[in-house]
Each structure stands twice: as C-alpha cells, then as structure tokens.
XYZ file of C-alpha atoms in Angstrom:
227
model
C 91.946 -46.751 56.549
C 95.365 -45.039 57.078
C 94.337 -43.223 53.643
C 91.799 -42.092 55.219
C 93.524 -40.816 58.144
C 96.303 -38.956 55.654
C 93.530 -37.163 54.274
C 92.004 -35.945 57.240
C 94.787 -34.333 58.958
C 95.925 -32.579 55.403
C 92.776 -31.085 55.905
C 92.830 -30.295 59.385
C 96.634 -28.881 58.774
C 95.038 -26.599 55.833
C 92.450 -25.121 57.458
C 94.584 -24.582 60.137
C 96.659 -22.415 58.195
C 93.580 -20.377 56.880
C 91.954 -19.795 59.843
C 94.944 -19.023 62.358
C 95.033 -21.838 64.961
C 96.413 -21.346 68.176
C 100.045 -22.032 69.293
C 102.588 -21.521 71.888
C 105.087 -18.078 72.171
C 103.587 -14.472 72.171
C 101.987 -13.715 68.744
C 99.040 -12.778 67.980
C 96.221 -14.693 69.982
C 94.394 -16.147 66.877
C 97.850 -17.655 65.450
C 99.311 -16.272 62.010
C 97.924 -12.517 61.262
C 96.445 -11.941 57.738
C 97.633 -7.713 56.936
C 94.224 -6.143 56.201
C 94.506 -3.437 53.300
C 91.466 -0.421 53.199
C 90.385 1.165 50.606
C 92.866 3.135 48.344
C 92.047 7.085 49.385
C 90.474 9.747 46.829
C 92.456 12.979 46.258
C 90.280 16.045 47.450
C 89.165 17.690 44.038
C 88.575 21.504 44.572
C 85.068 22.723 44.576
C 84.549 25.065 41.174
C 85.071 28.345 42.429
C 80.966 30.022 42.609
C 80.161 32.428 39.135
C 79.283 36.356 41.039
C 76.526 36.859 38.154
C 75.046 39.891 40.833
C 74.115 43.593 39.119
C 72.733 46.183 39.899
C 70.267 48.193 37.234
C 70.557 51.706 37.451
C 68.574 53.620 35.360
C 64.907 56.230 34.451
C 61.646 54.841 33.422
C 62.982 52.778 30.207
C 65.102 50.363 32.225
C 62.139 49.848 34.918
C 59.440 49.470 32.436
C 57.383 52.329 33.190
C 54.378 53.966 31.163
C 53.949 56.512 33.464
C 53.907 56.982 37.856
C 51.331 54.270 38.102
C 52.439 51.691 34.548
C 53.868 49.870 33.603
C 54.646 46.920 31.057
C 53.819 43.517 31.998
C 57.750 42.186 31.922
C 59.822 44.899 33.437
C 63.562 44.810 31.944
C 65.214 43.329 35.670
C 62.729 40.505 35.164
C 63.312 40.267 31.694
C 67.332 39.209 32.019
C 67.016 37.045 34.482
C 64.464 34.938 32.136
C 66.938 35.382 29.806
C 69.901 34.539 31.687
C 69.001 33.209 34.655
C 72.537 33.163 36.760
C 71.725 36.316 37.624
C 70.544 38.175 40.749
C 69.409 41.730 39.239
C 68.628 44.318 41.395
C 66.102 47.056 40.181
C 67.393 50.497 41.746
C 65.929 52.395 38.189
C 63.262 54.598 38.593
C 61.023 56.354 36.463
C 62.003 59.884 35.807
C 65.516 59.400 37.147
C 67.709 61.117 35.234
C 72.039 60.807 35.538
C 71.660 64.115 36.702
C 69.800 63.445 39.640
C 71.666 60.093 40.677
C 75.447 61.275 40.430
C 75.461 62.594 43.230
C 74.450 59.824 45.828
C 75.229 57.411 43.643
C 78.997 59.002 44.201
C 78.879 57.955 47.495
C 77.319 54.786 48.318
C 77.968 50.645 47.996
C 77.564 48.578 45.373
C 77.273 44.753 46.330
C 76.908 43.858 43.164
C 79.787 43.025 40.927
C 77.872 44.113 37.563
C 76.122 47.144 37.214
C 74.026 48.514 33.754
C 73.795 52.226 33.698
C 71.073 53.438 31.480
C 70.611 56.864 31.796
C 70.335 59.644 28.897
C 66.650 60.569 27.850
C 65.541 63.189 30.741
C 69.127 64.334 30.719
C 68.309 65.149 26.927
C 65.037 66.443 27.297
C 66.183 68.675 30.161
C 69.353 69.373 28.512
C 71.641 68.397 32.230
C 75.213 68.736 31.360
C 75.462 64.594 31.130
C 79.142 64.093 30.516
C 79.788 65.804 34.305
C 77.258 63.309 35.336
C 78.015 60.351 33.523
C 81.602 60.609 34.903
C 80.271 60.957 38.554
C 78.898 57.289 37.897
C 81.799 55.824 35.966
C 84.398 56.927 38.750
C 82.722 55.781 41.774
C 82.781 51.600 39.965
C 85.644 51.749 38.682
C 87.345 53.028 42.125
C 84.815 49.898 43.219
C 86.386 47.738 40.417
C 82.691 47.229 38.540
C 81.825 45.739 35.618
C 80.301 47.924 33.718
C 77.618 47.937 30.976
C 76.230 51.328 29.673
C 73.210 51.305 27.169
C 73.289 54.050 25.550
C 69.999 56.037 24.648
C 67.264 54.533 23.112
C 65.568 55.293 20.401
C 62.126 57.631 20.031
C 59.691 57.916 17.783
C 60.635 62.049 17.457
C 63.546 61.805 18.908
C 64.913 64.169 21.276
C 67.039 67.035 20.325
C 70.320 66.456 22.016
C 69.370 62.306 21.869
C 72.038 61.982 19.336
C 74.846 63.994 20.888
C 74.497 62.197 24.549
C 74.725 58.940 22.758
C 77.862 59.546 20.946
C 78.922 61.067 24.429
C 77.829 57.330 26.742
C 79.700 55.518 23.860
C 82.754 57.667 24.257
C 82.902 56.753 27.966
C 82.442 53.781 27.151
C 85.544 53.406 25.566
C 86.969 55.767 28.336
C 86.524 54.029 30.944
C 86.237 50.242 29.911
C 82.461 49.550 29.809
C 80.758 47.440 27.386
C 78.558 49.125 25.452
C 74.626 48.026 24.506
C 73.792 50.513 21.552
C 70.520 50.823 22.328
C 70.121 53.209 20.146
C 70.680 50.815 16.683
C 67.498 48.755 17.509
C 64.522 50.040 15.622
C 61.614 49.678 17.486
C 58.307 49.614 15.162
C 56.124 52.813 16.302
C 53.571 51.012 16.661
C 55.158 49.096 19.857
C 55.914 52.297 21.367
C 53.188 54.135 24.055
C 54.139 57.435 23.021
C 57.139 59.294 21.915
C 59.733 57.854 24.428
C 58.186 55.186 26.497
C 58.791 51.482 24.514
C 55.394 49.082 24.820
C 56.612 45.112 25.506
C 57.540 44.419 22.134
C 59.967 47.411 21.910
C 61.088 47.010 25.260
C 61.981 43.347 25.094
C 63.860 43.532 22.234
C 65.677 46.237 23.999
C 66.535 43.678 26.657
C 67.862 41.284 24.110
C 70.128 44.065 23.017
C 71.215 44.617 26.809
C 71.759 40.552 27.280
C 73.991 40.423 24.257
C 75.973 43.630 25.917
C 76.407 41.073 29.117
C 77.009 38.541 27.512
C 80.416 39.741 26.420
C 81.001 41.639 29.350
C 80.637 38.636 31.372
C 80.303 35.172 29.372
C 80.488 33.032 32.471
C 77.152 34.059 33.744
C 75.186 33.982 30.180
C 74.264 29.834 30.525
C-alpha cells in the first residue's frame, strides 16, 4: 500500500511539472511558464527584374509583309518575330511604300515607347534615288537620343537588283557601325527566285528567311529576349 501511494505521488508531481500547477505568489496563473519558440523568419528574396522586350518595327512593304496595297503574306514579319521569339511585344509601324526619306521628318519628333527599334528602309529610297544617308541619320539620331537598342536590316535581295541597292546597303552597314546598332545584313540572304512575288517582294518562304536573319540579329542585340 505504501509503495502504491509513493508511486502515485511521484506521478502526480511529474504531471504537475509538465502541465504547470497553480501555486502561491504572483506568478503566471498556470504556474511554470514554458518558452514558446516561433518559426525562423525567411529573408525576403528580391524579385527578378522584368525583362523589357518591347520592339517597334519600322519599314516598308518588306517589313509589313505586303505584296501589294491590299495583299499580304500569311505570316507577316511582326508575327514571325513573335512566333520565333515569344518574349517580344511587337509594335508594327511598317507601311507599304514607305521610305527612310518619307518617314524621317515625322519620326524625328515622335515618342517611342519600345526599348528596341528595327529599321528596315532602303528599297523605295534606292528605287527613287532618294537621299538615303541623310534620312537614315535623322532616324538614328532620334533613336540614339532616346537611348534605344537599334537593329538595321540593310536592304533585302531583289530578283533583279535595283541600281542603287548595293550602294545604299553599304551606307546602312556603315551607319550601323557608326551608331552602335546591330546590322542584320539582309542582303546576304539567298532567296530562290521562285520564292519572290516579283523583282522586289518575297513570298512567304523568302520573307521567313529574312525574319530568321533578323531574329539572329535581335539575339545579338538583346540576348535576354531570345528565350
């Protein structure tokens, strides 16, 4: 009997220690307070900076995918860029029949929201013997003043080369070097004559070849947008 009472007393004392039995004095109402440890704090991880892959496409019917004033190829270059490089948000400012000579005066005073600018002019300038270098300088002065990343395509190949095309392409290449722009060298692309709609305008396969060449230049200019 005495052994049983002793064991009961020990059990009761142990339970009291764990649960915290009330006692005199001004302590906590539950007796012995057990420390509470919170979960360790997790340091804030800064969010990755958002990559700006906005692009403005400037050019003529080659950049717009136009075969005439009313007809375009199925996948125009702006759509081709987006398919090949989904990160890009493309604003297509290309217009059938446009030229650096015609575009420069307005462009020189317009805001540009996009980070990258692709400049594809020269075919209509060459065909009309417009003063190409002066117009291109106005375009490039504007993009430089706004801090834009610029890609110049150069002139595309023609089935029957325009008289001034090679000379104007050389100007485009030299200006790209001078202004720190990336040169896509469209004139180096070999397009089968069967993939041309006429002497100047490529059909879908030829246009896609040009867009692939442009995308390679974009990858050099903005590798962070190449994924």
